[in-house]
Amino acid sequence: MICNYLMMKYFKDLDVIQKIELSLLTLLVIVIPFYWRVASYMVMILLLFGFFKIVFIQKFKFNKQQLKYTFAYIVFAATWLIYLIGVFYSSDVSSAWEQIGKKLFFLLLPLYFLFSALSFITQNRLRYLLYVLTFSLVAVFLVDFSIASFNHIFNEKTMYSYMVAKAKIFDSHHTYTSMYICLAIVFLFVEIFTVESAKTKLVDIICSVILVIGIFFQNSRAGILCMTLLFIALIIWVVFVLKKKKIALYVFLSISMFIVASCFVFKNSFNRFVDTFHKLTNENKTDTRVVLYQVAKSVIGTYYAFGTGTGDRIDVIVDEYHDYKDELLNNIEPVNPYIENFDNLKIQCLDSISKMFSTSSFDSLSEEAIIIAKDYGCQPQTVECNLIKYKIVTSAIKNEANSHNQYFDTLISVGIIGLLLMLSFFVLPLVLMIKRKKYDIVYLSFMFIILFNAVFESIFERQLGIIFFLLFYLLFFHVTFCQNNNKLCSLPKNC
């Protein structure tokens, strides 16, 4: 019923071509949280339709307001071009071309938003698309929760193990889903404070509660931390922009109480933070990303100027993993300096003992592990200090893991120029907002979500991140800067 209302309201007064175009955008937003492959196909259909429209309907007549900001769209094309240039100094040309294909949307989607006449994509219709994203995310959570509950009751599986797996049917990743949820939560928060309809406020509040619970079920540390920081920023916005200090206090207390309650209800999520703190403060433990970042920084020290080339990033990183692993093995000392074949023995020792512990459960060697270490002729103390790092880097080699940090991966692939181009995605809108003295809190929050999560995930190396980022970035940019009416309709006038 709500969806029918939204369709009738936001499709009214559009011609047939515009209705088709908005329908394609709607379907694309719907499928993003569900299945990235379908989202990729939807992007291709949208691009093909846009090409047809530009050639046969517009007849190469373009929207001057959109062309005014051509430079902003060129940055994306330049980023793709940098990766294309990187093909020519890559050893692994096959992987390089695969990366070029994966990042092709960086070239094509901005061109679509530049040349397709999109004057009908107003702030209200962007608001509609954000509601579509919200309802899609709620649907994903409810499906996941239902399947998880069924398995918890009838198959004796834990709720968390199944929720993190995303029911296997959506082929998603908890960090990316958390990014989508964070954007929806920010949008709903702003709507609650700016819309007048009581019914709409009620729907917004219900969806917000569901999505906040959903983000805890994702079990993503980055997602929960990002949401918490966004709530702090939004409360500051309510106090200093909306001038509603009393309401802000109530909201702050409510959110604080919810977070405290969540520590007891969502123990897995809370325990992950405790475990991370414990890892970083225990000399025998470390977090997976700490090891990956150490290796990535070593690679960057060598290739920061032009990068390894588009296709050689993983090969170079894996080679550095092997070097790091050798350093750890060199730290293992023998109980007897005259032991023969000790190089092989210490590898067998670490491989055997690492199977006995997970990276989170390990604190110190058990008596059994100490006996095993001595049986292989290794000093238990040196094994204890290097075991978890050895386990992490061995897994990274096996899985050919990237750095799990987009800034590092961009530097490694295409060097400092590529990183500067990537950062310009976020600097340009900020400069334009400052120049015009008009700020969209949802747009700013979206950019923060991407910048923050890029610290923990290589979000531009997967379609899960590329499509979500490009679509909403370009929608926000178009509505904020390429419309003659620049009123931010979901924000008050004094914003």
Short mmCIF file of N, CA, C and O in Angstrom, two decimals, residues 9 11 15 42 54 128 144 206 210 233 246 249 325 372 451 463 471 478 480 486:
data_model
loop_
_atom_site.label_atom_id
_atom_site.label_comp_id
_atom_site.label_asym_id
_atom_site.label_seq_id
_atom_site.Cartn_x
_atom_site.Cartn_y
_atom_site.Cartn_z
N LYS A 9 2.49 8.90 -6.40
CA LYS A 9 2.89 10.28 -6.10
C LYS A 9 4.09 10.73 -6.92
O LYS A 9 4.10 11.85 -7.44
N PHE A 11 5.53 9.24 -9.70
CA PHE A 11 5.52 8.98 -11.14
C PHE A 11 4.53 9.89 -11.86
O PHE A 11 4.49 9.90 -13.09
N ASP A 15 6.56 11.86 -18.41
CA ASP A 15 6.23 11.25 -19.70
C ASP A 15 6.64 9.78 -19.69
O ASP A 15 7.24 9.29 -18.71
N MET A 42 20.99 -4.84 -13.94
CA MET A 42 20.09 -3.68 -13.96
C MET A 42 20.84 -2.42 -14.38
O MET A 42 20.29 -1.59 -15.12
N ILE A 54 19.46 9.03 -25.33
CA ILE A 54 20.34 10.12 -25.77
C ILE A 54 20.37 10.23 -27.29
O ILE A 54 20.33 11.33 -27.85
N TYR A 128 12.13 9.59 -2.65
CA TYR A 128 11.38 8.37 -2.98
C TYR A 128 12.31 7.17 -3.12
O TYR A 128 12.06 6.09 -2.58
N ASP A 144 15.85 -12.65 6.22
CA ASP A 144 16.98 -13.24 6.95
C ASP A 144 16.57 -13.68 8.35
O ASP A 144 16.90 -14.78 8.80
N ILE A 206 9.39 3.07 12.92
CA ILE A 206 9.34 1.60 12.87
C ILE A 206 10.48 1.05 12.01
O ILE A 206 11.19 0.12 12.42
N ILE A 210 13.77 -1.30 13.18
CA ILE A 210 14.08 -2.57 12.50
C ILE A 210 15.50 -2.56 11.95
O ILE A 210 16.25 -3.53 12.11
N ALA A 233 26.75 12.66 15.24
CA ALA A 233 26.74 13.79 14.31
C ALA A 233 25.32 14.32 14.10
O ALA A 233 25.10 15.54 14.04
N LYS A 246 16.09 20.26 23.56
CA LYS A 246 15.37 19.34 24.45
C LYS A 246 15.11 18.01 23.75
O LYS A 246 15.32 16.94 24.33
N LEU A 249 18.24 16.00 23.51
CA LEU A 249 18.57 15.34 24.78
C LEU A 249 17.80 14.03 24.92
O LEU A 249 18.37 13.00 25.30
N LYS A 325 55.71 -13.91 6.44
CA LYS A 325 55.65 -15.24 7.06
C LYS A 325 57.06 -15.75 7.36
O LYS A 325 57.31 -16.34 8.42
N ILE A 372 53.81 -29.98 22.41
CA ILE A 372 53.98 -30.12 20.96
C ILE A 372 55.15 -29.27 20.48
O ILE A 372 55.98 -29.73 19.68
N LEU A 451 33.75 6.96 3.16
CA LEU A 451 35.12 7.23 3.61
C LEU A 451 35.49 6.40 4.83
O LEU A 451 36.60 5.87 4.93
N GLN A 463 31.65 -5.30 -6.77
CA GLN A 463 30.45 -4.67 -7.30
C GLN A 463 29.49 -4.27 -6.19
O GLN A 463 28.72 -3.31 -6.34
N LEU A 471 25.85 4.89 -7.76
CA LEU A 471 24.45 5.25 -7.96
C LEU A 471 24.03 6.38 -7.02
O LEU A 471 23.52 7.42 -7.47
N HIS A 478 23.67 15.03 -8.55
CA HIS A 478 22.74 15.59 -9.54
C HIS A 478 21.69 16.47 -8.87
O HIS A 478 21.45 17.60 -9.30
N THR A 480 21.68 17.85 -5.86
CA THR A 480 22.23 18.97 -5.08
C THR A 480 22.76 20.09 -5.97
O THR A 480 22.59 21.27 -5.66
N ASN A 486 17.44 24.35 -5.99
CA ASN A 486 18.40 23.70 -5.11
C ASN A 486 17.91 23.57 -3.67
O ASN A 486 18.68 23.30 -2.76
#
